PDB file of C-alpha atoms in Angstrom:
ATOM      1  CA  UNK A   1     -39.812 -82.376 -69.705  1.00  0.00           C
ATOM      2  CA  UNK A   2     -36.671 -80.358 -70.523  1.00  0.00           C
ATOM      3  CA  UNK A   3     -38.888 -77.339 -70.926  1.00  0.00           C
ATOM      4  CA  UNK A   4     -40.474 -78.116 -67.599  1.00  0.00           C
ATOM      5  CA  UNK A   5     -37.157 -78.322 -65.958  1.00  0.00           C
ATOM      6  CA  UNK A   6     -36.018 -75.047 -67.275  1.00  0.00           C
ATOM      7  CA  UNK A   7     -39.345 -73.236 -66.072  1.00  0.00           C
ATOM      8  CA  UNK A   8     -39.009 -74.815 -62.542  1.00  0.00           C
ATOM      9  CA  UNK A   9     -35.340 -73.798 -62.194  1.00  0.00           C
ATOM     10  CA  UNK A  10     -35.841 -70.201 -63.436  1.00  0.00           C
ATOM     11  CA  UNK A  11     -38.925 -70.100 -60.924  1.00  0.00           C
ATOM     12  CA  UNK A  12     -36.740 -71.238 -58.171  1.00  0.00           C
ATOM     13  CA  UNK A  13     -34.073 -68.591 -59.048  1.00  0.00           C
ATOM     14  CA  UNK A  14     -36.926 -65.934 -58.911  1.00  0.00           C
ATOM     15  CA  UNK A  15     -38.379 -67.513 -55.726  1.00  0.00           C
ATOM     16  CA  UNK A  16     -35.053 -67.338 -54.114  1.00  0.00           C
ATOM     17  CA  UNK A  17     -34.843 -63.590 -54.547  1.00  0.00           C
ATOM     18  CA  UNK A  18     -38.599 -63.248 -53.238  1.00  0.00           C
ATOM     19  CA  UNK A  19     -37.615 -65.420 -50.352  1.00  0.00           C
ATOM     20  CA  UNK A  20     -34.550 -63.359 -49.364  1.00  0.00           C
ATOM     21  CA  UNK A  21     -36.697 -60.201 -49.403  1.00  0.00           C
ATOM     22  CA  UNK A  22     -39.363 -61.917 -47.485  1.00  0.00           C
ATOM     23  CA  UNK A  23     -36.615 -63.271 -44.994  1.00  0.00           C
ATOM     24  CA  UNK A  24     -35.344 -59.682 -44.522  1.00  0.00           C
ATOM     25  CA  UNK A  25     -38.953 -58.360 -43.801  1.00  0.00           C
ATOM     26  CA  UNK A  26     -39.797 -60.952 -41.491  1.00  0.00           C
ATOM     27  CA  UNK A  27     -36.509 -60.587 -39.357  1.00  0.00           C
ATOM     28  CA  UNK A  28     -37.176 -56.858 -39.050  1.00  0.00           C
ATOM     29  CA  UNK A  29     -40.908 -57.339 -38.268  1.00  0.00           C
ATOM     30  CA  UNK A  30     -40.331 -60.048 -35.499  1.00  0.00           C
ATOM     31  CA  UNK A  31     -37.691 -57.960 -33.832  1.00  0.00           C
ATOM     32  CA  UNK A  32     -39.261 -54.510 -33.987  1.00  0.00           C
ATOM     33  CA  UNK A  33     -42.950 -55.062 -34.871  1.00  0.00           C
ATOM     34  CA  UNK A  34     -42.388 -52.849 -38.147  1.00  0.00           C
ATOM     35  CA  UNK A  35     -43.350 -53.723 -41.666  1.00  0.00           C
ATOM     36  CA  UNK A  36     -40.511 -51.999 -43.495  1.00  0.00           C
ATOM     37  CA  UNK A  37     -41.961 -50.810 -46.954  1.00  0.00           C
ATOM     38  CA  UNK A  38     -38.835 -49.126 -47.678  1.00  0.00           C
ATOM     39  CA  UNK A  39     -36.747 -52.192 -47.908  1.00  0.00           C
ATOM     40  CA  UNK A  40     -36.868 -52.546 -51.592  1.00  0.00           C
ATOM     41  CA  UNK A  41     -36.142 -48.666 -52.296  1.00  0.00           C
ATOM     42  CA  UNK A  42     -33.200 -48.732 -49.823  1.00  0.00           C
ATOM     43  CA  UNK A  43     -31.806 -52.017 -51.135  1.00  0.00           C
ATOM     44  CA  UNK A  44     -32.065 -50.372 -54.842  1.00  0.00           C
ATOM     45  CA  UNK A  45     -30.247 -47.268 -53.676  1.00  0.00           C
ATOM     46  CA  UNK A  46     -27.517 -49.543 -52.393  1.00  0.00           C
ATOM     47  CA  UNK A  47     -27.151 -51.248 -55.639  1.00  0.00           C
ATOM     48  CA  UNK A  48     -26.816 -48.005 -57.516  1.00  0.00           C
ATOM     49  CA  UNK A  49     -23.880 -47.342 -55.333  1.00  0.00           C
ATOM     50  CA  UNK A  50     -22.591 -50.654 -56.382  1.00  0.00           C
ATOM     51  CA  UNK A  51     -23.070 -49.785 -59.971  1.00  0.00           C
ATOM     52  CA  UNK A  52     -20.630 -46.883 -59.269  1.00  0.00           C
ATOM     53  CA  UNK A  53     -18.162 -49.466 -58.002  1.00  0.00           C
ATOM     54  CA  UNK A  54     -18.579 -51.536 -61.162  1.00  0.00           C
ATOM     55  CA  UNK A  55     -18.226 -48.640 -63.356  1.00  0.00           C
ATOM     56  CA  UNK A  56     -14.747 -47.725 -61.708  1.00  0.00           C
ATOM     57  CA  UNK A  57     -13.472 -51.230 -62.713  1.00  0.00           C
ATOM     58  CA  UNK A  58     -13.476 -52.774 -59.133  1.00  0.00           C
ATOM     59  CA  UNK A  59     -15.238 -55.962 -60.140  1.00  0.00           C
ATOM     60  CA  UNK A  60     -18.714 -57.313 -59.475  1.00  0.00           C
ATOM     61  CA  UNK A  61     -17.657 -59.091 -56.167  1.00  0.00           C
ATOM     62  CA  UNK A  62     -16.620 -55.838 -54.700  1.00  0.00           C
ATOM     63  CA  UNK A  63     -19.929 -54.160 -55.954  1.00  0.00           C
ATOM     64  CA  UNK A  64     -21.905 -56.862 -54.010  1.00  0.00           C
ATOM     65  CA  UNK A  65     -19.955 -56.245 -51.096  1.00  0.00           C
ATOM     66  CA  UNK A  66     -20.511 -52.528 -51.432  1.00  0.00           C
ATOM     67  CA  UNK A  67     -24.257 -53.001 -51.930  1.00  0.00           C
ATOM     68  CA  UNK A  68     -24.545 -55.004 -48.760  1.00  0.00           C
ATOM     69  CA  UNK A  69     -22.475 -52.706 -46.622  1.00  0.00           C
ATOM     70  CA  UNK A  70     -24.382 -49.533 -47.976  1.00  0.00           C
ATOM     71  CA  UNK A  71     -27.776 -51.050 -47.294  1.00  0.00           C
ATOM     72  CA  UNK A  72     -26.665 -52.095 -43.669  1.00  0.00           C
ATOM     73  CA  UNK A  73     -25.704 -48.536 -43.037  1.00  0.00           C
ATOM     74  CA  UNK A  74     -28.854 -47.117 -44.559  1.00  0.00           C
ATOM     75  CA  UNK A  75     -30.939 -49.570 -42.332  1.00  0.00           C
ATOM     76  CA  UNK A  76     -29.236 -48.637 -39.230  1.00  0.00           C
ATOM     77  CA  UNK A  77     -29.533 -44.777 -40.001  1.00  0.00           C
ATOM     78  CA  UNK A  78     -33.219 -45.075 -40.970  1.00  0.00           C
ATOM     79  CA  UNK A  79     -33.833 -47.145 -37.673  1.00  0.00           C
ATOM     80  CA  UNK A  80     -32.238 -44.795 -35.343  1.00  0.00           C
ATOM     81  CA  UNK A  81     -33.370 -41.599 -36.995  1.00  0.00           C
ATOM     82  CA  UNK A  82     -36.838 -42.284 -38.116  1.00  0.00           C
ATOM     83  CA  UNK A  83     -38.220 -45.407 -36.420  1.00  0.00           C
ATOM     84  CA  UNK A  84     -36.778 -45.411 -32.968  1.00  0.00           C
ATOM     85  CA  UNK A  85     -37.982 -41.863 -31.906  1.00  0.00           C
ATOM     86  CA  UNK A  86     -41.590 -43.057 -32.562  1.00  0.00           C
ATOM     87  CA  UNK A  87     -41.233 -45.555 -29.647  1.00  0.00           C
ATOM     88  CA  UNK A  88     -43.065 -48.850 -29.089  1.00  0.00           C
ATOM     89  CA  UNK A  89     -46.653 -49.321 -30.217  1.00  0.00           C
ATOM     90  CA  UNK A  90     -46.708 -46.801 -33.004  1.00  0.00           C
ATOM     91  CA  UNK A  91     -47.177 -49.448 -35.772  1.00  0.00           C
ATOM     92  CA  UNK A  92     -49.298 -47.284 -38.217  1.00  0.00           C
ATOM     93  CA  UNK A  93     -46.840 -44.256 -37.736  1.00  0.00           C
ATOM     94  CA  UNK A  94     -44.088 -46.713 -38.275  1.00  0.00           C
ATOM     95  CA  UNK A  95     -45.637 -47.854 -41.488  1.00  0.00           C
ATOM     96  CA  UNK A  96     -46.277 -44.566 -42.921  1.00  0.00           C
ATOM     97  CA  UNK A  97     -42.574 -43.408 -42.017  1.00  0.00           C
ATOM     98  CA  UNK A  98     -41.148 -46.324 -44.208  1.00  0.00           C
ATOM     99  CA  UNK A  99     -43.433 -45.417 -46.845  1.00  0.00           C
ATOM    100  CA  UNK A 100     -42.281 -41.901 -46.859  1.00  0.00           C
ATOM    101  CA  UNK A 101     -38.527 -43.253 -46.497  1.00  0.00           C
ATOM    102  CA  UNK A 102     -39.192 -45.376 -49.870  1.00  0.00           C
ATOM    103  CA  UNK A 103     -40.346 -42.327 -51.638  1.00  0.00           C
ATOM    104  CA  UNK A 104     -37.394 -40.436 -50.609  1.00  0.00           C
ATOM    105  CA  UNK A 105     -35.007 -43.116 -51.838  1.00  0.00           C
ATOM    106  CA  UNK A 106     -36.851 -43.374 -55.071  1.00  0.00           C
ATOM    107  CA  UNK A 107     -36.561 -39.475 -55.500  1.00  0.00           C
ATOM    108  CA  UNK A 108     -32.829 -39.640 -54.661  1.00  0.00           C
ATOM    109  CA  UNK A 109     -32.225 -42.327 -57.240  1.00  0.00           C
ATOM    110  CA  UNK A 110     -34.266 -40.500 -59.941  1.00  0.00           C
ATOM    111  CA  UNK A 111     -32.350 -37.052 -59.375  1.00  0.00           C
ATOM    112  CA  UNK A 112     -28.857 -38.482 -59.146  1.00  0.00           C
ATOM    113  CA  UNK A 113     -28.988 -41.412 -61.630  1.00  0.00           C
ATOM    114  CA  UNK A 114     -31.972 -40.622 -63.618  1.00  0.00           C
ATOM    115  CA  UNK A 115     -34.941 -43.024 -64.468  1.00  0.00           C
ATOM    116  CA  UNK A 116     -33.404 -44.640 -67.563  1.00  0.00           C
ATOM    117  CA  UNK A 117     -32.542 -48.472 -66.888  1.00  0.00           C
ATOM    118  CA  UNK A 118     -28.840 -49.261 -66.448  1.00  0.00           C
ATOM    119  CA  UNK A 119     -27.218 -52.617 -67.256  1.00  0.00           C
ATOM    120  CA  UNK A 120     -25.800 -54.469 -64.160  1.00  0.00           C
ATOM    121  CA  UNK A 121     -23.325 -57.270 -64.886  1.00  0.00           C
ATOM    122  CA  UNK A 122     -24.254 -60.822 -63.564  1.00  0.00           C
ATOM    123  CA  UNK A 123     -21.986 -62.490 -61.050  1.00  0.00           C
ATOM    124  CA  UNK A 124     -21.116 -65.007 -63.711  1.00  0.00           C
ATOM    125  CA  UNK A 125     -22.009 -65.319 -67.454  1.00  0.00           C
ATOM    126  CA  UNK A 126     -22.567 -68.191 -69.809  1.00  0.00           C
ATOM    127  CA  UNK A 127     -24.931 -71.121 -69.762  1.00  0.00           C
ATOM    128  CA  UNK A 128     -24.642 -74.714 -68.508  1.00  0.00           C
ATOM    129  CA  UNK A 129     -25.921 -77.803 -70.355  1.00  0.00           C
ATOM    130  CA  UNK A 130     -27.940 -80.490 -68.259  1.00  0.00           C
ATOM    131  CA  UNK A 131     -28.795 -83.062 -70.852  1.00  0.00           C
ATOM    132  CA  UNK A 132     -30.920 -81.414 -73.424  1.00  0.00           C
ATOM    133  CA  UNK A 133     -31.719 -78.378 -71.299  1.00  0.00           C
ATOM    134  CA  UNK A 134     -29.466 -75.295 -71.282  1.00  0.00           C
ATOM    135  CA  UNK A 135     -29.430 -73.180 -68.135  1.00  0.00           C
ATOM    136  CA  UNK A 136     -28.157 -69.638 -67.467  1.00  0.00           C
ATOM    137  CA  UNK A 137     -25.222 -70.055 -65.045  1.00  0.00           C
ATOM    138  CA  UNK A 138     -26.437 -66.873 -63.218  1.00  0.00           C
ATOM    139  CA  UNK A 139     -29.751 -68.570 -62.323  1.00  0.00           C
ATOM    140  CA  UNK A 140     -27.657 -71.426 -60.747  1.00  0.00           C
ATOM    141  CA  UNK A 141     -25.604 -68.974 -58.879  1.00  0.00           C
ATOM    142  CA  UNK A 142     -28.559 -67.139 -57.518  1.00  0.00           C
ATOM    143  CA  UNK A 143     -30.148 -70.339 -56.285  1.00  0.00           C
ATOM    144  CA  UNK A 144     -26.594 -71.167 -54.667  1.00  0.00           C
ATOM    145  CA  UNK A 145     -25.810 -68.042 -53.112  1.00  0.00           C
ATOM    146  CA  UNK A 146     -29.400 -67.338 -51.771  1.00  0.00           C
ATOM    147  CA  UNK A 147     -29.366 -71.028 -50.259  1.00  0.00           C
ATOM    148  CA  UNK A 148     -25.875 -70.220 -48.529  1.00  0.00           C
ATOM    149  CA  UNK A 149     -27.217 -67.016 -46.979  1.00  0.00           C
ATOM    150  CA  UNK A 150     -30.565 -68.617 -45.838  1.00  0.00           C
ATOM    151  CA  UNK A 151     -28.609 -71.330 -44.253  1.00  0.00           C
ATOM    152  CA  UNK A 152     -26.218 -68.831 -42.647  1.00  0.00           C
ATOM    153  CA  UNK A 153     -29.232 -66.928 -41.161  1.00  0.00           C
ATOM    154  CA  UNK A 154     -30.655 -70.178 -39.944  1.00  0.00           C
ATOM    155  CA  UNK A 155     -27.403 -71.111 -38.311  1.00  0.00           C
ATOM    156  CA  UNK A 156     -27.269 -67.638 -36.747  1.00  0.00           C
ATOM    157  CA  UNK A 157     -30.591 -67.844 -35.199  1.00  0.00           C
ATOM    158  CA  UNK A 158     -30.555 -71.699 -34.150  1.00  0.00           C
ATOM    159  CA  UNK A 159     -26.755 -72.089 -33.117  1.00  0.00           C
ATOM    160  CA  UNK A 160     -25.428 -68.727 -31.653  1.00  0.00           C
ATOM    161  CA  UNK A 161     -26.112 -66.914 -28.436  1.00  0.00           C
ATOM    162  CA  UNK A 162     -26.942 -63.685 -30.500  1.00  0.00           C
ATOM    163  CA  UNK A 163     -29.666 -65.656 -32.406  1.00  0.00           C
ATOM    164  CA  UNK A 164     -31.232 -66.961 -29.135  1.00  0.00           C
ATOM    165  CA  UNK A 165     -31.245 -63.349 -27.938  1.00  0.00           C
ATOM    166  CA  UNK A 166     -33.028 -62.280 -31.104  1.00  0.00           C
ATOM    167  CA  UNK A 167     -35.462 -65.186 -31.034  1.00  0.00           C
ATOM    168  CA  UNK A 168     -36.328 -64.271 -27.482  1.00  0.00           C
ATOM    169  CA  UNK A 169     -36.796 -60.601 -28.344  1.00  0.00           C
ATOM    170  CA  UNK A 170     -39.131 -61.747 -31.194  1.00  0.00           C
ATOM    171  CA  UNK A 171     -41.201 -63.748 -28.880  1.00  0.00           C
ATOM    172  CA  UNK A 172     -41.713 -61.064 -26.291  1.00  0.00           C
ATOM    173  CA  UNK A 173     -39.601 -57.898 -26.297  1.00  0.00           C
ATOM    174  CA  UNK A 174     -40.708 -56.819 -22.803  1.00  0.00           C
ATOM    175  CA  UNK A 175     -39.872 -60.269 -21.142  1.00  0.00           C
ATOM    176  CA  UNK A 176     -36.424 -60.555 -23.025  1.00  0.00           C
ATOM    177  CA  UNK A 177     -35.478 -57.081 -21.784  1.00  0.00           C
ATOM    178  CA  UNK A 178     -36.362 -58.187 -18.129  1.00  0.00           C
ATOM    179  CA  UNK A 179     -34.132 -61.044 -18.354  1.00  0.00           C
ATOM    180  CA  UNK A 180     -31.163 -59.077 -19.730  1.00  0.00           C
ATOM    181  CA  UNK A 181     -31.511 -59.168 -23.632  1.00  0.00           C
ATOM    182  CA  UNK A 182     -30.600 -55.745 -24.945  1.00  0.00           C
ATOM    183  CA  UNK A 183     -33.751 -54.879 -27.151  1.00  0.00           C
ATOM    184  CA  UNK A 184     -32.214 -51.914 -28.823  1.00  0.00           C
ATOM    185  CA  UNK A 185     -29.065 -53.995 -29.859  1.00  0.00           C
ATOM    186  CA  UNK A 186     -31.269 -56.789 -31.116  1.00  0.00           C
ATOM    187  CA  UNK A 187     -33.307 -54.088 -33.004  1.00  0.00           C
ATOM    188  CA  UNK A 188     -30.204 -52.754 -34.712  1.00  0.00           C
ATOM    189  CA  UNK A 189     -28.858 -55.983 -35.785  1.00  0.00           C
ATOM    190  CA  UNK A 190     -32.239 -57.088 -37.235  1.00  0.00           C
ATOM    191  CA  UNK A 191     -32.557 -53.982 -39.295  1.00  0.00           C
ATOM    192  CA  UNK A 192     -28.931 -54.221 -40.597  1.00  0.00           C
ATOM    193  CA  UNK A 193     -29.422 -57.987 -41.321  1.00  0.00           C
ATOM    194  CA  UNK A 194     -32.762 -57.592 -43.093  1.00  0.00           C
ATOM    195  CA  UNK A 195     -31.264 -54.810 -45.346  1.00  0.00           C
ATOM    196  CA  UNK A 196     -28.207 -56.821 -46.107  1.00  0.00           C
ATOM    197  CA  UNK A 197     -30.501 -59.641 -47.197  1.00  0.00           C
ATOM    198  CA  UNK A 198     -32.336 -57.360 -49.334  1.00  0.00           C
ATOM    199  CA  UNK A 199     -29.303 -55.886 -50.857  1.00  0.00           C
ATOM    200  CA  UNK A 200     -28.099 -59.323 -51.733  1.00  0.00           C
ATOM    201  CA  UNK A 201     -31.400 -60.075 -53.389  1.00  0.00           C
ATOM    202  CA  UNK A 202     -31.393 -56.997 -55.296  1.00  0.00           C
ATOM    203  CA  UNK A 203     -27.756 -57.578 -56.870  1.00  0.00           C
ATOM    204  CA  UNK A 204     -29.038 -61.166 -57.838  1.00  0.00           C
ATOM    205  CA  UNK A 205     -32.066 -60.008 -59.471  1.00  0.00           C
ATOM    206  CA  UNK A 206     -31.196 -56.739 -61.433  1.00  0.00           C
ATOM    207  CA  UNK A 207     -28.766 -58.296 -63.890  1.00  0.00           C
ATOM    208  CA  UNK A 208     -31.882 -60.192 -65.384  1.00  0.00           C
ATOM    209  CA  UNK A 209     -34.127 -57.108 -65.808  1.00  0.00           C
ATOM    210  CA  UNK A 210     -31.907 -54.050 -65.596  1.00  0.00           C
ATOM    211  CA  UNK A 211     -31.408 -51.513 -62.912  1.00  0.00           C
ATOM    212  CA  UNK A 212     -34.179 -48.897 -62.511  1.00  0.00           C
ATOM    213  CA  UNK A 213     -35.465 -46.830 -59.491  1.00  0.00           C
ATOM    214  CA  UNK A 214     -38.482 -49.057 -58.891  1.00  0.00           C
ATOM    215  CA  UNK A 215     -36.922 -52.382 -60.055  1.00  0.00           C
ATOM    216  CA  UNK A 216     -37.746 -54.135 -56.921  1.00  0.00           C
ATOM    217  CA  UNK A 217     -41.140 -53.086 -56.574  1.00  0.00           C
ATOM    218  CA  UNK A 218     -42.785 -56.266 -58.220  1.00  0.00           C
ATOM    219  CA  UNK A 219     -40.499 -58.656 -56.220  1.00  0.00           C
ATOM    220  CA  UNK A 220     -41.336 -56.913 -53.059  1.00  0.00           C
ATOM    221  CA  UNK A 221     -44.889 -57.527 -53.967  1.00  0.00           C
ATOM    222  CA  UNK A 222     -44.329 -61.089 -54.533  1.00  0.00           C
ATOM    223  CA  UNK A 223     -42.118 -61.330 -51.404  1.00  0.00           C
ATOM    224  CA  UNK A 224     -45.305 -60.136 -49.419  1.00  0.00           C
ATOM    225  CA  UNK A 225     -47.293 -62.890 -50.989  1.00  0.00           C
ATOM    226  CA  UNK A 226     -44.621 -65.376 -50.157  1.00  0.00           C
ATOM    227  CA  UNK A 227     -44.656 -63.949 -46.437  1.00  0.00           C
ATOM    228  CA  UNK A 228     -48.540 -64.134 -46.197  1.00  0.00           C
ATOM    229  CA  UNK A 229     -48.512 -67.742 -47.872  1.00  0.00           C
ATOM    230  CA  UNK A 230     -45.804 -69.073 -45.602  1.00  0.00           C
ATOM    231  CA  UNK A 231     -46.696 -67.243 -42.173  1.00  0.00           C
ATOM    232  CA  UNK A 232     -46.155 -63.479 -41.578  1.00  0.00           C
ATOM    233  CA  UNK A 233     -43.869 -64.655 -38.266  1.00  0.00           C
ATOM    234  CA  UNK A 234     -42.181 -67.546 -39.891  1.00  0.00           C
ATOM    235  CA  UNK A 235     -38.664 -67.176 -41.233  1.00  0.00           C
ATOM    236  CA  UNK A 236     -38.638 -70.476 -43.119  1.00  0.00           C
ATOM    237  CA  UNK A 237     -42.093 -69.964 -43.942  1.00  0.00           C
ATOM    238  CA  UNK A 238     -41.183 -66.679 -45.799  1.00  0.00           C
ATOM    239  CA  UNK A 239     -38.368 -68.571 -47.890  1.00  0.00           C
ATOM    240  CA  UNK A 240     -40.735 -71.547 -48.777  1.00  0.00           C
ATOM    241  CA  UNK A 241     -43.540 -69.219 -49.605  1.00  0.00           C
ATOM    242  CA  UNK A 242     -41.262 -66.959 -51.705  1.00  0.00           C
ATOM    243  CA  UNK A 243     -39.872 -69.885 -53.722  1.00  0.00           C
ATOM    244  CA  UNK A 244     -43.493 -71.315 -54.174  1.00  0.00           C
ATOM    245  CA  UNK A 245     -44.587 -67.912 -55.593  1.00  0.00           C
ATOM    246  CA  UNK A 246     -41.448 -68.078 -57.902  1.00  0.00           C
ATOM    247  CA  UNK A 247     -42.105 -71.609 -59.198  1.00  0.00           C
ATOM    248  CA  UNK A 248     -46.075 -71.042 -59.568  1.00  0.00           C
ATOM    249  CA  UNK A 249     -45.715 -67.780 -61.530  1.00  0.00           C
ATOM    250  CA  UNK A 250     -43.299 -69.203 -64.035  1.00  0.00           C
ATOM    251  CA  UNK A 251     -45.607 -72.297 -64.509  1.00  0.00           C
ATOM    252  CA  UNK A 252     -48.413 -70.153 -65.045  1.00  0.00           C
ATOM    253  CA  UNK A 253     -46.651 -67.853 -67.440  1.00  0.00           C
ATOM    254  CA  UNK A 254     -45.331 -70.771 -69.305  1.00  0.00           C
ATOM    255  CA  UNK A 255     -48.538 -73.161 -69.427  1.00  0.00           C
ATOM    256  CA  UNK A 256     -51.533 -70.906 -69.028  1.00  0.00           C
ATOM    257  CA  UNK A 257     -50.700 -67.245 -70.104  1.00  0.00           C
ATOM    258  CA  UNK A 258     -48.155 -64.572 -69.222  1.00  0.00           C
ATOM    259  CA  UNK A 259     -51.171 -62.275 -68.778  1.00  0.00           C
ATOM    260  CA  UNK A 260     -52.526 -64.260 -65.918  1.00  0.00           C
ATOM    261  CA  UNK A 261     -49.377 -65.251 -63.842  1.00  0.00           C
ATOM    262  CA  UNK A 262     -50.172 -62.800 -61.175  1.00  0.00           C
ATOM    263  CA  UNK A 263     -53.807 -63.789 -61.135  1.00  0.00           C
ATOM    264  CA  UNK A 264     -53.182 -67.478 -60.709  1.00  0.00           C
ATOM    265  CA  UNK A 265     -50.518 -66.908 -58.030  1.00  0.00           C
ATOM    266  CA  UNK A 266     -52.538 -64.535 -55.783  1.00  0.00           C
ATOM    267  CA  UNK A 267     -55.930 -66.293 -56.291  1.00  0.00           C
ATOM    268  CA  UNK A 268     -54.064 -69.497 -55.054  1.00  0.00           C
ATOM    269  CA  UNK A 269     -52.471 -67.365 -52.085  1.00  0.00           C
ATOM    270  CA  UNK A 270     -55.939 -65.953 -51.284  1.00  0.00           C
ATOM    271  CA  UNK A 271     -57.437 -69.527 -51.367  1.00  0.00           C
ATOM    272  CA  UNK A 272     -54.867 -70.745 -48.734  1.00  0.00           C
ATOM    273  CA  UNK A 273     -55.296 -67.762 -46.428  1.00  0.00           C
ATOM    274  CA  UNK A 274     -59.043 -68.321 -46.499  1.00  0.00           C
ATOM    275  CA  UNK A 275     -58.341 -71.937 -45.377  1.00  0.00           C
ATOM    276  CA  UNK A 276     -55.359 -71.037 -43.106  1.00  0.00           C
ATOM    277  CA  UNK A 277     -55.275 -67.370 -42.327  1.00  0.00           C
ATOM    278  CA  UNK A 278     -52.041 -67.651 -40.394  1.00  0.00           C
ATOM    279  CA  UNK A 279     -50.300 -68.925 -43.507  1.00  0.00           C
ATOM    280  CA  UNK A 280     -48.981 -72.453 -43.994  1.00  0.00           C
ATOM    281  CA  UNK A 281     -46.259 -72.099 -41.466  1.00  0.00           C
ATOM    282  CA  UNK A 282     -47.563 -69.364 -39.126  1.00  0.00           C
ATOM    283  CA  UNK A 283     -48.961 -69.997 -35.623  1.00  0.00           C
ATOM    284  CA  UNK A 284     -52.320 -68.851 -34.727  1.00  0.00           C
ATOM    285  CA  UNK A 285     -52.692 -66.460 -31.814  1.00  0.00           C
ATOM    286  CA  UNK A 286     -55.393 -66.226 -29.101  1.00  0.00           C
ATOM    287  CA  UNK A 287     -55.993 -63.083 -27.169  1.00  0.00           C
ATOM    288  CA  UNK A 288     -58.172 -63.372 -23.850  1.00  0.00           C
ATOM    289  CA  UNK A 289     -60.706 -60.620 -23.751  1.00  0.00           C
TER     290      UNK A 289
END
């Protein structure tokens, strides 16, 4: 039972990272109808800047703030210079553009910092003994920080005027603009918020595996699985789906085989989508023709 407890907690910590990435993707998608494939690469670039902050001896807390701020600025710049000029309805063009931005970000990282992995310090070190189980304190911090960030986003969207405007724009950008909701401002905030969450996910994840140009490629892949599992337009579905993916992959790796962790997780995801194509928390849309 102690081993099972450790596996589940570790899976929740991984799933919290997937949930943050998925939440960032869904916020951007709902506000602008853009699936931002550059999210992970831009967040990784921000973490490399944070690594420079750590190397200058300014502390991990300052590095986390730097990563989030750099990611927010990158998100706004890419949105204004690359995505906005495309106009509305250019979904495929926007998708290709974000892929291009991702490749550019990875190339910049490789040219400036190289391709060798770098160690990135955890927010806290050590372990915590819970009965007969010993947990890494970093995993508990990842879960706690992610939970606070998710609750803050939930409060923003449900309890504030800005959140109401963002939800209105997500439902119908045209209708929201007619009633006075500034669509462009909402889009900027969505990109800034989505990239900020991705950078936070990155600084929580890289201490475990090391910092490399494509370190978030696998988590982004699993975040997409969590989104499809929870529902492409559901923010809480993205979080629940990400956590579910994290726990399932850990259980599969520990009790089936590490070689089949992705096979098990994505087979289950496909099965659920076959039964419920809109995801567990998504809404089915109907179009009159």
